[in-house]
Short mmCIF file of C-alpha atoms in Angstrom, two decimals:
data_model
loop_
_atom_site.label_atom_id
_atom_site.label_comp_id
_atom_site.label_asym_id
_atom_site.label_seq_id
_atom_site.Cartn_x
_atom_site.Cartn_y
_atom_site.Cartn_z
CA MET A 820 -24.67 8.24 25.68
CA ILE A 821 -21.27 6.84 25.04
CA THR A 822 -20.24 5.43 21.50
CA ALA A 823 -17.00 4.43 19.88
CA GLY A 824 -15.68 4.90 16.42
CA ILE A 825 -12.63 2.74 14.95
CA ASP A 826 -10.87 3.61 11.98
CA CYS A 827 -8.77 0.47 11.04
CA GLY A 828 -6.32 1.76 8.56
CA ALA A 829 -3.66 0.14 6.51
CA LYS A 830 -1.02 1.33 8.80
CA ASN A 831 -2.54 2.48 12.12
CA VAL A 832 -5.75 1.79 14.03
CA LYS A 833 -7.39 4.79 15.55
CA VAL A 834 -10.17 4.64 18.25
CA VAL A 835 -12.25 7.62 19.42
CA ILE A 836 -14.75 7.58 22.51
CA LEU A 837 -17.65 9.91 22.13
CA GLU A 838 -19.75 11.05 25.08
CA ASP A 839 -22.90 13.15 24.25
CA GLY A 840 -21.30 14.75 21.16
CA LYS A 841 -17.79 15.34 22.80
CA VAL A 842 -14.65 13.29 22.17
CA THR A 843 -13.52 12.15 25.68
CA GLY A 844 -10.96 9.52 24.68
CA LYS A 845 -8.63 8.65 21.66
CA ALA A 846 -5.94 6.35 21.06
CA MET A 847 -3.89 4.94 18.12
CA ALA A 848 -1.91 1.75 17.66
CA PRO A 849 0.06 0.40 14.69
CA ALA A 850 -2.06 -2.14 12.77
CA GLY A 851 0.87 -4.47 12.15
CA ILE A 852 -0.02 -7.88 10.91
CA ASP A 853 -2.78 -8.52 13.27
CA ALA A 854 -5.28 -5.48 13.00
CA ALA A 855 -7.84 -7.20 15.32
CA SER A 856 -5.59 -7.27 18.27
CA ALA A 857 -4.26 -3.69 17.54
CA ALA A 858 -7.87 -2.54 17.55
CA GLU A 859 -8.40 -4.21 21.08
CA LYS A 860 -5.36 -2.47 22.39
CA ALA A 861 -6.33 1.00 20.89
CA PHE A 862 -10.00 0.60 22.14
CA ASP A 863 -8.72 -0.12 25.81
CA ASP A 864 -6.37 2.85 25.70
CA ALA A 865 -9.03 5.14 24.49
CA LEU A 866 -11.44 3.89 27.18
CA LYS A 867 -8.78 4.54 29.75
CA MET A 868 -8.48 8.02 28.66
CA ALA A 869 -12.34 8.52 28.71
CA GLY A 870 -12.38 6.85 32.12
CA CYS A 871 -14.98 4.33 31.40
CA GLY A 872 -15.11 0.59 30.71
CA ARG A 873 -16.32 -1.37 27.60
CA GLU A 874 -19.68 -1.94 29.20
CA ALA A 875 -20.54 1.75 29.22
CA VAL A 876 -20.25 1.93 25.37
CA THR A 877 -23.66 1.67 23.65
CA LYS A 878 -22.48 1.15 20.11
CA VAL A 879 -19.15 0.63 18.34
CA VAL A 880 -18.91 1.69 14.65
CA SER A 881 -15.93 0.62 12.49
CA THR A 882 -14.43 2.04 9.32
CA GLY A 883 -11.23 1.86 7.25
CA THR A 884 -9.57 -0.78 5.11
CA GLY A 885 -9.82 -3.33 7.93
CA LYS A 886 -13.14 -2.29 9.15
CA SER A 887 -14.28 -5.92 9.55
CA GLU A 888 -11.43 -6.78 11.71
CA PRO A 889 -12.35 -5.54 15.21
CA LYS A 890 -14.48 -8.27 16.96
CA PHE A 891 -16.21 -5.74 19.31
CA LYS A 892 -17.78 -3.73 16.56
CA ASN A 893 -21.56 -3.48 16.22
CA ASP A 894 -21.68 -2.01 12.77
CA ILE A 895 -19.51 -0.66 9.93
CA VAL A 896 -19.53 2.59 7.83
CA THR A 897 -17.55 3.40 4.67
CA GLU A 898 -14.51 5.52 4.92
CA VAL A 899 -16.10 8.16 2.83
CA GLY A 900 -19.14 8.33 5.06
CA ALA A 901 -17.01 8.43 8.29
CA ASP A 902 -14.84 11.32 6.82
CA ALA A 903 -17.79 13.21 5.83
CA ARG A 904 -19.45 12.90 9.24
CA GLY A 905 -16.14 13.63 11.19
CA ILE A 906 -15.39 16.78 9.18
CA HIS A 907 -18.95 18.00 9.58
CA TYR A 908 -18.57 17.72 13.30
CA LEU A 909 -15.17 19.52 13.39
CA TYR A 910 -15.44 22.03 10.63
CA PRO A 911 -19.11 22.44 9.27
CA ASN A 912 -18.02 24.96 6.59
CA VAL A 913 -15.79 22.29 4.84
CA ARG A 914 -17.13 21.32 1.36
CA THR A 915 -14.21 19.39 0.19
CA VAL A 916 -12.39 16.82 2.29
CA ILE A 917 -9.07 15.34 1.16
CA ASP A 918 -7.95 12.21 2.97
CA VAL A 919 -4.51 10.82 2.25
CA GLY A 920 -3.69 7.74 4.12
CA ALA A 921 -0.94 5.14 3.97
CA GLU A 922 -2.30 3.28 1.02
CA GLU A 923 -5.31 5.24 -0.10
CA GLY A 924 -6.36 8.69 -1.09
CA ARG A 925 -9.85 10.03 -1.17
CA ALA A 926 -11.56 13.35 -2.22
CA ILE A 927 -15.03 13.88 -0.99
CA ARG A 928 -17.48 16.73 -1.56
CA VAL A 929 -19.97 17.24 1.18
CA ASP A 930 -22.99 19.61 1.44
CA GLU A 931 -23.88 21.96 4.47
CA LYS A 932 -25.41 19.03 6.34
CA GLY A 933 -22.36 16.78 6.02
CA LYS A 934 -23.93 14.67 3.30
CA VAL A 935 -21.67 13.17 0.72
CA VAL A 936 -22.44 14.66 -2.82
CA ASP A 937 -19.52 13.18 -4.74
CA PHE A 938 -16.23 11.36 -4.14
CA ALA A 939 -13.23 9.83 -5.73
CA ILE A 940 -10.89 7.23 -4.36
CA ASN A 941 -7.43 5.87 -5.27
CA GLU A 942 -6.65 2.59 -3.67
CA LYS A 943 -4.85 1.08 -6.70
CA CYS A 944 -1.73 3.10 -7.00
CA ALA A 945 0.91 3.84 -4.38
CA ALA A 946 1.79 7.06 -6.23
CA GLY A 947 -1.20 8.99 -4.61
CA ALA A 948 -0.80 7.65 -1.02
CA GLY A 949 1.48 7.81 2.02
CA ALA A 950 3.28 4.64 0.71
CA PHE A 951 4.91 6.79 -2.07
CA THR A 952 6.43 9.41 0.39
CA GLU A 953 7.48 6.49 2.60
CA ALA A 954 9.30 4.65 -0.12
CA MET A 955 11.00 7.80 -1.24
CA ALA A 956 12.15 8.85 2.17
CA ARG A 957 13.79 5.37 2.34
CA ALA A 958 15.42 5.66 -0.90
CA LEU A 959 16.81 9.06 0.18
CA GLU A 960 17.73 7.54 3.59
CA ILE A 961 15.93 10.45 5.55
CA PRO A 962 13.72 9.52 8.51
CA LEU A 963 10.03 9.79 7.49
CA GLU A 964 9.24 12.36 10.16
CA ASP A 965 11.99 14.73 8.98
CA PHE A 966 11.14 14.26 5.35
CA GLY A 967 8.53 17.03 5.21
CA PRO A 968 10.55 19.79 7.09
CA PHE A 969 13.66 18.80 5.22
CA SER A 970 12.00 19.45 1.83
CA LEU A 971 11.00 22.91 2.84
CA THR A 972 14.58 23.90 2.98
CA SER A 973 14.87 23.52 -0.82
CA ASN A 974 15.30 26.52 -2.97
CA GLN A 975 15.00 25.01 -6.45
CA GLU A 976 12.66 23.11 -8.39
CA VAL A 977 13.65 19.79 -9.87
CA PRO A 978 11.28 18.06 -12.35
CA MET A 979 10.41 14.43 -11.65
CA ASN A 980 9.27 12.44 -14.66
CA ALA A 981 8.17 9.18 -13.05
CA GLN A 982 4.76 8.72 -11.75
CA CYS A 983 4.86 5.13 -10.43
CA ALA A 984 6.48 4.77 -7.02
CA VAL A 985 8.66 1.92 -8.41
CA PHE A 986 9.92 3.97 -11.19
CA ALA A 987 10.30 7.19 -9.03
CA GLU A 988 12.60 5.18 -6.70
CA SER A 989 15.00 4.69 -9.66
CA GLU A 990 14.63 8.18 -10.61
CA VAL A 991 15.51 9.37 -7.15
CA VAL A 992 18.58 7.33 -7.16
CA SER A 993 19.80 8.78 -10.49
CA LEU A 994 19.10 12.28 -9.12
CA VAL A 995 21.32 11.59 -6.22
CA HIS A 996 23.99 10.26 -8.52
CA ARG A 997 23.61 13.49 -10.46
CA LYS A 998 24.58 15.34 -7.30
CA ILE A 999 21.12 17.12 -6.99
CA PRO A 1000 20.74 18.35 -3.37
CA LYS A 1001 18.62 15.88 -1.33
CA GLN A 1002 16.36 18.75 -0.19
CA ASP A 1003 15.45 19.52 -3.84
CA ILE A 1004 14.78 15.88 -4.48
CA ALA A 1005 12.61 15.70 -1.49
CA ARG A 1006 10.51 18.81 -2.65
CA ALA A 1007 10.23 17.16 -6.12
CA ILE A 1008 8.69 14.02 -4.53
CA HIS A 1009 6.30 16.19 -2.42
CA ASN A 1010 5.21 18.10 -5.60
CA ALA A 1011 4.77 14.68 -7.42
CA ILE A 1012 2.37 13.18 -4.82
CA ALA A 1013 0.63 16.64 -4.42
CA ASP A 1014 0.05 16.65 -8.33
CA ARG A 1015 -1.44 13.03 -8.15
CA ILE A 1016 -3.82 14.18 -5.28
CA THR A 1017 -4.78 17.31 -7.06
CA SER A 1018 -5.89 15.64 -10.10
CA MET A 1019 -8.14 13.37 -8.01
CA VAL A 1020 -9.60 16.23 -6.09
CA ARG A 1021 -10.42 18.11 -9.27
CA MET A 1022 -12.53 15.12 -10.30
CA VAL A 1023 -14.96 15.98 -7.52
CA GLY A 1024 -14.35 19.78 -7.81
CA VAL A 1025 -12.49 21.88 -5.43
CA THR A 1026 -15.11 23.88 -3.47
CA PRO A 1027 -14.01 25.89 -0.32
CA ASP A 1028 -13.37 25.37 2.50
CA VAL A 1029 -10.95 22.53 1.87
CA ALA A 1030 -9.83 20.31 4.57
CA LEU A 1031 -6.91 17.87 4.57
CA VAL A 1032 -7.07 14.81 6.81
CA GLY A 1033 -5.28 11.42 7.26
CA GLY A 1034 -1.76 10.63 8.23
CA VAL A 1035 0.02 12.29 5.35
CA ALA A 1036 -1.51 15.61 6.55
CA LYS A 1037 1.26 15.55 9.07
CA ASN A 1038 3.72 16.07 6.27
CA VAL A 1039 4.43 19.85 6.10
CA GLY A 1040 6.27 19.28 2.89
CA PHE A 1041 3.22 17.70 1.18
CA VAL A 1042 0.85 20.32 2.59
CA ALA A 1043 3.10 23.12 1.13
CA SER A 1044 2.97 21.44 -2.31
CA LEU A 1045 -0.68 20.78 -2.16
CA LYS A 1046 -1.35 24.45 -1.27
CA GLU A 1047 0.63 25.61 -4.15
CA ASP A 1048 -1.22 23.21 -6.41
CA LEU A 1049 -4.79 24.19 -5.34
CA GLN A 1050 -3.85 27.74 -4.79
CA MET A 1051 -6.04 28.02 -1.58
CA GLU A 1052 -5.89 27.70 2.06
CA ILE A 1053 -6.36 24.35 3.45
CA THR A 1054 -7.90 23.49 6.78
CA ILE A 1055 -5.95 20.73 8.74
CA PRO A 1056 -7.71 19.65 11.86
CA GLU A 1057 -5.58 19.13 15.00
CA ASP A 1058 -6.89 15.52 15.07
CA ARG A 1059 -6.06 14.97 11.37
CA GLU A 1060 -5.56 11.18 11.87
CA PHE A 1061 -8.80 10.75 13.92
CA VAL A 1062 -11.32 12.30 11.54
CA GLY A 1063 -12.55 8.95 10.31
CA ALA A 1064 -12.71 7.54 13.81
CA ILE A 1065 -14.60 10.52 15.10
CA GLY A 1066 -17.06 10.17 12.10
CA ALA A 1067 -17.65 6.57 12.86
CA ALA A 1068 -18.33 7.36 16.64
CA PHE A 1069 -20.88 10.14 15.39
CA VAL A 1070 -22.62 7.49 12.96
CA ALA A 1071 -22.91 5.24 15.93
CA ALA A 1072 -24.53 7.96 18.05
CA ASP A 1073 -26.75 9.18 15.19
CA ALA A 1074 -28.12 5.64 14.83
CA LYS A 1075 -28.92 5.34 18.63
CA MET B 341 35.11 -9.58 4.55
CA ALA B 342 31.61 -10.81 5.27
CA GLU B 343 30.13 -7.42 5.80
CA GLU B 344 31.32 -6.19 2.53
CA GLN B 345 29.92 -9.25 0.66
CA LYS B 346 27.47 -7.82 -1.84
CA LYS B 347 23.75 -8.73 -1.56
CA THR B 348 22.82 -11.29 -4.23
CA GLU B 349 21.40 -9.48 -7.26
CA TYR B 350 18.50 -11.71 -8.05
CA TRP B 351 17.38 -9.31 -10.88
CA ARG B 352 20.68 -9.75 -12.77
CA TRP B 353 19.71 -11.64 -15.92
CA THR B 354 22.32 -13.30 -18.17
CA GLU B 355 24.02 -11.17 -20.70
CA SER B 356 24.67 -12.90 -24.12
CA ARG B 357 26.35 -12.45 -27.51
CA TRP B 358 26.07 -14.35 -30.74
CA THR B 359 27.74 -14.66 -34.23
CA ASN B 360 26.13 -16.21 -37.27
CA PRO B 361 28.80 -18.85 -38.40
CA ASP B 362 27.24 -19.02 -41.95
CA ILE B 363 28.02 -15.37 -42.91
CA ASP B 364 31.34 -13.75 -43.73
CA TRP B 365 31.05 -9.98 -43.76
CA LYS B 366 34.13 -9.87 -45.94
CA GLN B 367 32.18 -11.08 -48.93
CA GLY B 368 30.89 -7.63 -49.17
CA GLY B 369 27.32 -6.23 -48.97
CA ILE B 370 25.62 -3.67 -46.94
CA VAL B 371 26.63 -3.64 -43.35
CA SER B 372 24.04 -2.16 -41.18
CA ALA B 373 23.54 -1.79 -37.35
CA GLY B 374 20.79 -1.32 -34.84
CA VAL B 375 21.21 -0.40 -31.21
CA ASP B 376 18.41 -0.57 -28.84
CA VAL B 377 19.22 1.16 -25.65
CA GLY B 378 16.36 0.27 -23.39
CA SER B 379 15.74 1.34 -19.61
CA VAL B 380 17.10 -1.92 -18.45
CA SER B 381 18.99 -3.66 -21.36
CA THR B 382 20.85 -2.57 -24.39
CA GLN B 383 21.21 -4.72 -27.59
CA ALA B 384 23.29 -4.16 -30.63
CA VAL B 385 22.72 -6.10 -33.95
CA ILE B 386 24.80 -6.13 -36.97
CA MET B 387 23.26 -7.29 -40.30
CA VAL B 388 25.00 -8.01 -43.55
CA ASP B 389 22.76 -7.51 -46.53
CA GLY B 390 19.74 -7.78 -44.36
CA GLN B 391 20.87 -11.12 -42.80
CA LEU B 392 21.56 -11.42 -39.21
CA TYR B 393 25.28 -11.47 -38.73
CA CYS B 394 25.89 -10.79 -34.93
CA SER B 395 24.31 -9.49 -31.79
CA SER B 396 24.90 -8.65 -28.19
CA SER B 397 22.63 -8.10 -25.23
CA MET B 398 23.72 -6.48 -22.05
CA ARG B 399 22.56 -4.34 -19.14
CA THR B 400 22.17 -0.62 -19.65
CA GLY B 401 24.39 1.41 -17.39
CA SER B 402 23.90 4.67 -15.85
CA ASP B 403 25.17 6.36 -19.15
CA SER B 404 23.34 5.66 -22.35
CA PRO B 405 26.10 6.59 -24.90
CA GLU B 406 28.41 4.45 -23.01
CA SER B 407 26.00 1.54 -22.98
CA ALA B 408 25.52 1.85 -26.68
CA ASN B 409 29.25 1.76 -27.25
CA SER B 410 29.89 -1.26 -25.08
CA ALA B 411 27.08 -3.33 -26.57
CA MET B 412 28.46 -2.49 -30.09
CA LYS B 413 31.98 -3.29 -29.00
CA TRP B 414 30.85 -6.61 -27.53
CA ALA B 415 28.70 -7.58 -30.65
CA LEU B 416 31.73 -6.91 -32.97
CA GLU B 417 34.17 -8.98 -30.80
CA GLY B 418 36.07 -11.63 -32.53
CA THR B 419 34.41 -10.85 -35.83
CA GLY B 420 37.27 -8.77 -37.23
CA LEU B 421 34.48 -6.23 -38.15
CA THR B 422 35.10 -2.64 -37.07
CA THR B 423 32.67 0.22 -36.43
CA ASP B 424 34.09 2.33 -39.43
CA LYS B 425 32.91 -0.59 -41.92
CA ILE B 426 29.23 -0.21 -40.73
CA GLN B 427 27.51 1.72 -43.26
CA ALA B 428 24.46 2.97 -41.32
CA THR B 429 23.11 2.63 -37.81
CA VAL B 430 19.80 3.20 -36.29
CA GLY B 431 19.44 3.92 -32.58
CA THR B 432 16.18 2.86 -30.87
CA GLY B 433 14.72 2.40 -27.42
CA TYR B 434 14.35 4.62 -24.43
CA GLY B 435 17.83 6.06 -24.95
CA ARG B 436 17.75 6.24 -28.70
CA VAL B 437 18.83 9.84 -28.99
CA ASN B 438 21.92 9.05 -26.96
CA VAL B 439 23.39 6.48 -29.41
CA PRO B 440 26.50 8.29 -30.41
CA PHE B 441 27.39 6.84 -33.80
CA ALA B 442 23.85 6.47 -35.10
CA THR B 443 22.68 7.83 -38.54
CA LYS B 444 19.03 8.15 -37.30
CA ALA B 445 16.92 7.62 -34.15
CA ILE B 446 13.73 5.55 -34.78
CA THR B 447 11.07 4.76 -32.20
CA GLU B 448 11.12 1.35 -30.51
CA ILE B 449 7.51 0.82 -31.60
CA ALA B 450 8.44 0.97 -35.31
CA CYS B 451 11.64 -1.13 -34.67
CA HIS B 452 9.90 -3.85 -32.78
CA ALA B 453 7.25 -4.29 -35.34
CA ARG B 454 9.90 -4.43 -38.09
CA GLY B 455 12.12 -6.74 -36.00
CA GLY B 456 9.13 -8.90 -35.11
CA ASN B 457 8.31 -9.37 -38.70
CA PHE B 458 11.87 -10.43 -39.35
CA ILE B 459 12.05 -12.90 -36.49
CA TYR B 460 8.51 -14.38 -36.79
CA GLY B 461 7.74 -13.93 -40.34
CA PRO B 462 5.25 -11.72 -42.31
CA GLN B 463 2.21 -13.42 -40.94
CA VAL B 464 2.63 -11.53 -37.54
CA ARG B 465 -0.09 -9.17 -36.90
CA THR B 466 0.13 -8.44 -33.18
CA ILE B 467 3.28 -8.08 -31.28
CA LEU B 468 3.58 -7.65 -27.60
CA ASP B 469 6.80 -6.06 -26.45
CA MET B 470 7.37 -6.52 -22.69
CA GLY B 471 10.29 -4.61 -21.63
CA GLY B 472 12.03 -3.58 -18.47
CA GLN B 473 10.04 -0.48 -17.79
CA ASP B 474 7.22 -0.54 -20.23
CA CYS B 475 4.92 -2.77 -22.15
CA LYS B 476 3.69 -2.16 -25.66
CA ALA B 477 0.92 -3.86 -27.75
CA ILE B 478 1.61 -3.16 -31.44
CA ARG B 479 -0.55 -4.15 -34.57
CA CYS B 480 1.30 -4.26 -37.90
CA ASP B 481 0.84 -5.33 -41.43
CA GLU B 482 2.52 -7.95 -43.47
CA LYS B 483 5.67 -5.69 -44.07
CA GLY B 484 6.00 -5.05 -40.26
CA LYS B 485 4.63 -1.69 -40.63
CA VAL B 486 2.84 -0.31 -37.49
CA THR B 487 -0.90 0.14 -37.88
CA ALA B 488 -1.88 0.78 -34.18
CA PHE B 489 -0.20 0.52 -30.87
CA LEU B 490 -0.86 0.99 -27.02
CA MET B 491 1.73 1.51 -24.38
CA ASN B 492 2.10 1.50 -20.71
CA ASP B 493 5.16 3.28 -19.60
CA LYS B 494 3.69 5.01 -16.48
CA CYS B 495 3.15 1.97 -14.17
CA ALA B 496 5.58 -0.73 -13.10
CA ALA B 497 2.82 -3.30 -13.03
CA GLY B 498 3.15 -5.55 -16.05
CA THR B 499 6.73 -4.57 -16.67
CA GLY B 500 9.94 -6.43 -16.06
CA ARG B 501 10.56 -3.95 -13.31
CA GLY B 502 7.66 -5.41 -11.28
CA MET B 503 9.00 -8.94 -11.80
CA GLU B 504 12.46 -7.83 -10.59
CA VAL B 505 10.92 -6.56 -7.38
CA PHE B 506 9.40 -9.87 -6.83
CA ALA B 507 12.49 -11.93 -7.76
CA ASP B 508 14.28 -9.83 -5.00
CA LEU B 509 11.54 -10.17 -2.51
CA LEU B 510 11.51 -13.90 -2.87
CA GLY B 511 15.31 -14.42 -3.39
CA VAL B 512 14.83 -16.20 -6.67
CA HIS B 513 16.91 -15.42 -9.69
CA ILE B 514 14.88 -13.72 -12.55
CA ASN B 515 15.95 -16.32 -14.97
CA ASP B 516 14.12 -18.88 -12.89
CA VAL B 517 11.03 -17.12 -11.79
CA GLY B 518 9.00 -18.21 -14.77
CA LYS B 519 9.91 -21.90 -14.52
CA MET B 520 9.40 -21.95 -10.63
CA SER B 521 6.04 -20.30 -11.00
CA LEU B 522 4.75 -23.17 -13.06
CA GLN B 523 5.73 -25.64 -10.15
CA VAL B 524 2.27 -25.52 -8.38
CA ASP B 525 -0.36 -28.25 -8.35
CA THR B 526 -3.20 -25.84 -8.73
CA GLU B 527 -3.17 -22.25 -9.88
CA PRO B 528 -3.60 -19.82 -6.92
CA PRO B 529 -5.77 -16.80 -7.11
CA PRO B 530 -3.83 -13.91 -8.70
CA VAL B 531 -2.26 -11.06 -6.61
CA SER B 532 -5.28 -8.74 -6.16
CA SER B 533 -3.21 -5.46 -5.91
CA THR B 534 -2.46 -3.57 -9.15
CA CYS B 535 0.39 -1.43 -7.83
CA VAL B 536 3.78 -3.15 -7.47
CA VAL B 537 4.35 -1.59 -4.19
CA PHE B 538 1.13 -2.88 -2.72
CA ALA B 539 1.39 -6.21 -4.53
CA LYS B 540 4.72 -6.46 -2.59
CA SER B 541 3.10 -6.06 0.86
CA GLU B 542 0.34 -8.49 -0.28
CA ALA B 543 2.99 -11.10 -1.18
CA SER B 544 4.79 -10.49 2.13
CA GLY B 545 1.52 -11.35 3.70
CA LEU B 546 0.97 -14.53 1.69
CA LEU B 547 4.50 -15.62 2.69
CA ARG B 548 3.71 -15.08 6.26
CA GLN B 549 0.53 -17.21 5.86
CA GLY B 550 3.08 -20.00 4.86
CA TRP B 551 2.59 -19.88 1.04
CA PRO B 552 5.62 -21.38 -0.68
CA LYS B 553 7.62 -19.17 -3.02
CA GLU B 554 6.27 -21.04 -6.13
CA LYS B 555 2.76 -20.30 -5.28
CA VAL B 556 3.41 -16.51 -4.53
CA LEU B 557 5.26 -16.43 -7.91
CA ALA B 558 2.26 -18.18 -9.64
CA ALA B 559 -0.09 -15.55 -8.18
CA TYR B 560 1.93 -12.67 -9.38
CA CYS B 561 2.65 -14.18 -12.73
CA SER B 562 -0.98 -14.63 -13.33
CA ALA B 563 -1.79 -11.09 -12.05
CA MET B 564 0.81 -9.76 -14.32
CA ALA B 565 -0.36 -11.79 -17.43
CA HIS B 566 -3.80 -10.52 -16.68
CA ARG B 567 -2.65 -6.99 -16.65
CA VAL B 568 -1.01 -7.27 -20.08
CA VAL B 569 -3.97 -9.04 -21.63
CA THR B 570 -6.20 -6.00 -20.70
CA LEU B 571 -3.69 -3.79 -22.67
CA LEU B 572 -3.88 -6.21 -25.57
CA GLU B 573 -7.55 -6.57 -25.53
CA ARG B 574 -7.98 -2.82 -25.85
CA ILE B 575 -6.11 -2.93 -29.18
CA GLY B 576 -7.40 -6.27 -30.26
CA VAL B 577 -5.39 -9.44 -30.88
CA GLU B 578 -5.29 -10.49 -34.48
CA LYS B 579 -3.34 -13.65 -35.40
CA GLU B 580 -0.46 -14.35 -35.73
CA PHE B 581 0.72 -13.21 -32.32
CA ALA B 582 4.34 -12.93 -31.09
CA ILE B 583 6.02 -11.74 -27.94
CA THR B 584 9.31 -9.81 -28.00
CA GLY B 585 11.45 -8.16 -25.23
CA GLY B 586 13.07 -9.69 -22.04
CA ILE B 587 9.77 -11.01 -20.57
CA ALA B 588 9.18 -13.24 -23.67
CA LYS B 589 11.81 -15.42 -21.95
CA ASN B 590 9.57 -15.86 -18.76
CA ILE B 591 7.59 -19.03 -19.39
CA GLY B 592 5.33 -18.41 -16.42
CA ILE B 593 4.04 -15.31 -18.00
CA VAL B 594 3.94 -16.50 -21.57
CA ASN B 595 2.04 -19.63 -20.69
CA ARG B 596 -0.69 -17.81 -18.60
CA LEU B 597 -0.91 -15.15 -21.18
CA SER B 598 -1.42 -17.56 -23.92
CA LYS B 599 -4.04 -19.42 -21.95
CA GLU B 600 -5.96 -16.29 -20.91
CA LEU B 601 -5.90 -15.01 -24.59
CA ASN B 602 -6.33 -18.39 -26.05
CA VAL B 603 -3.75 -17.67 -28.61
CA THR B 604 -0.28 -19.43 -29.05
CA PRO B 605 2.52 -17.19 -29.59
CA LEU B 606 4.85 -17.95 -32.50
CA LYS B 607 8.28 -19.50 -31.58
CA SER B 608 11.64 -18.70 -32.96
CA ASP B 609 15.22 -19.80 -32.22
CA LEU B 610 16.28 -16.14 -32.18
CA ASP B 611 16.55 -14.14 -29.04
CA PRO B 612 13.23 -12.28 -28.59
CA GLN B 613 15.08 -9.41 -26.68
CA ILE B 614 16.97 -8.40 -29.90
CA ALA B 615 13.86 -7.70 -31.90
CA GLY B 616 14.04 -3.85 -31.68
CA ALA B 617 17.75 -3.93 -32.51
CA ILE B 618 17.07 -6.08 -35.52
CA GLY B 619 14.38 -3.66 -36.63
CA GLY B 620 16.93 -0.79 -36.26
CA ALA B 621 19.47 -2.58 -38.44
CA LEU B 622 16.81 -3.25 -41.04
CA PHE B 623 15.92 0.37 -41.14
CA ALA B 624 19.59 1.34 -41.25
CA LYS B 625 20.04 -0.66 -44.34
CA VAL B 626 17.10 1.10 -46.06
CA LEU B 627 18.64 4.49 -45.00
CA PHE B 628 21.93 3.62 -46.49
CA GLU B 629 20.29 2.30 -49.69
CA LYS B 630 18.20 5.57 -50.22
CA LYS B 631 21.41 7.70 -49.50
CA GLY B 632 23.20 5.86 -52.39
CA LYS B 633 20.53 6.64 -54.94
#
């Protein structure tokens, strides 16, 4: 049986094609202003990789902020449910999933069957989401993809007082004026977002194994700060951005 | 050169200074000063025997002591009064410890309550101070003494800073946003995002859908008013009610706020932005009198 999972995020749409419990195709497209057509495109790309047509797909389940957007979906699942199902397939030993996306952060505690025990979400404040690092990288005039590696070259800790992304931007500017090396500021920024995420994770409890998923998991600077905060190893799936979509595809398969 | 032309600074509000023509400092009396160094604006107020003599309100620069000095210098301009004749000065606001010539630093909460009491009279029980980077709900007694307060200084939503972001996004001068936000036939639903960063993206989406600037501003002003109302409701609004700080001048916020609270804020001819500095100058007078005893 072939199913599909779509994760319609604030920034990117991710699609996964699942055939008999194995991922056979995946694709990603920027959500832009029209998430529905981005979903169509990512779906076609993923099908191409899997080598099958739309008619072969039994069921399509959608998740993410824009989960109601894709026209070809049959059902929807919550982001929390999708993450939990996805991580259970990838790493069944994981008990705590941390998902940091462009505009949301989530911490989910799952049991050995992949069932959700508890969760916490921040969707109100940019300070605990990718939007924060993006705004700060822009303020420092460093390309986002270089931002993480660049912060790892820092060798001194600089405190940041502001929590709010808007206030932090002013603080970054004043740190630059004070001639603080940019890599130290970059590290302070990653420490700040890691602190926000950590306090959210503590609300559900930090039970090992801990996995980090979502787009911000690509940022090595953030990962380093988070490890320091949590004082433990963190599992990061290779398909860190596709965990929600994988989960949605499994939810589709589970329902038959 | 066209390339070098600076981007219009929509957030740049109008600076001002004022002298009371009815007072002559040479007649003697206690000359006291209050300097309120905020995150965005700095005010200096000079009082003679507890009467408002002159004031200035200007932008805070990158250096707090320097901002305090220039606000003081501007307030004194043309009065013939010099700093050495000021008998006591209180520094307040975010940069209060950095007022070089201050006798003492006092929190802006205490100063706004005291200043609000002076501006709006002893019947004021609740003061909302909406500043550039924070927002405070203060309860006080008939002497302007603080009895309780709540403050948000962690999040830009509900502060002047959030409004600046919107002024910049829409290309509308900060002095005009309030008035412009009232130029709608029907009130649109408020912007749903709390966070200014997300609200900004939401507003961009609304503009793309073809919303006029007035409507977007109306949606943001009502979201902001609602945010402030939740802070006020946590502490309770007892009449009379007054608003101080820069946003007291934003009629779009003030109108929506009063409507949601069902309370009309007191009015005054004095600049609501100098309330903190007035409170500082009144405290300075008391400090000087105590020292003399």
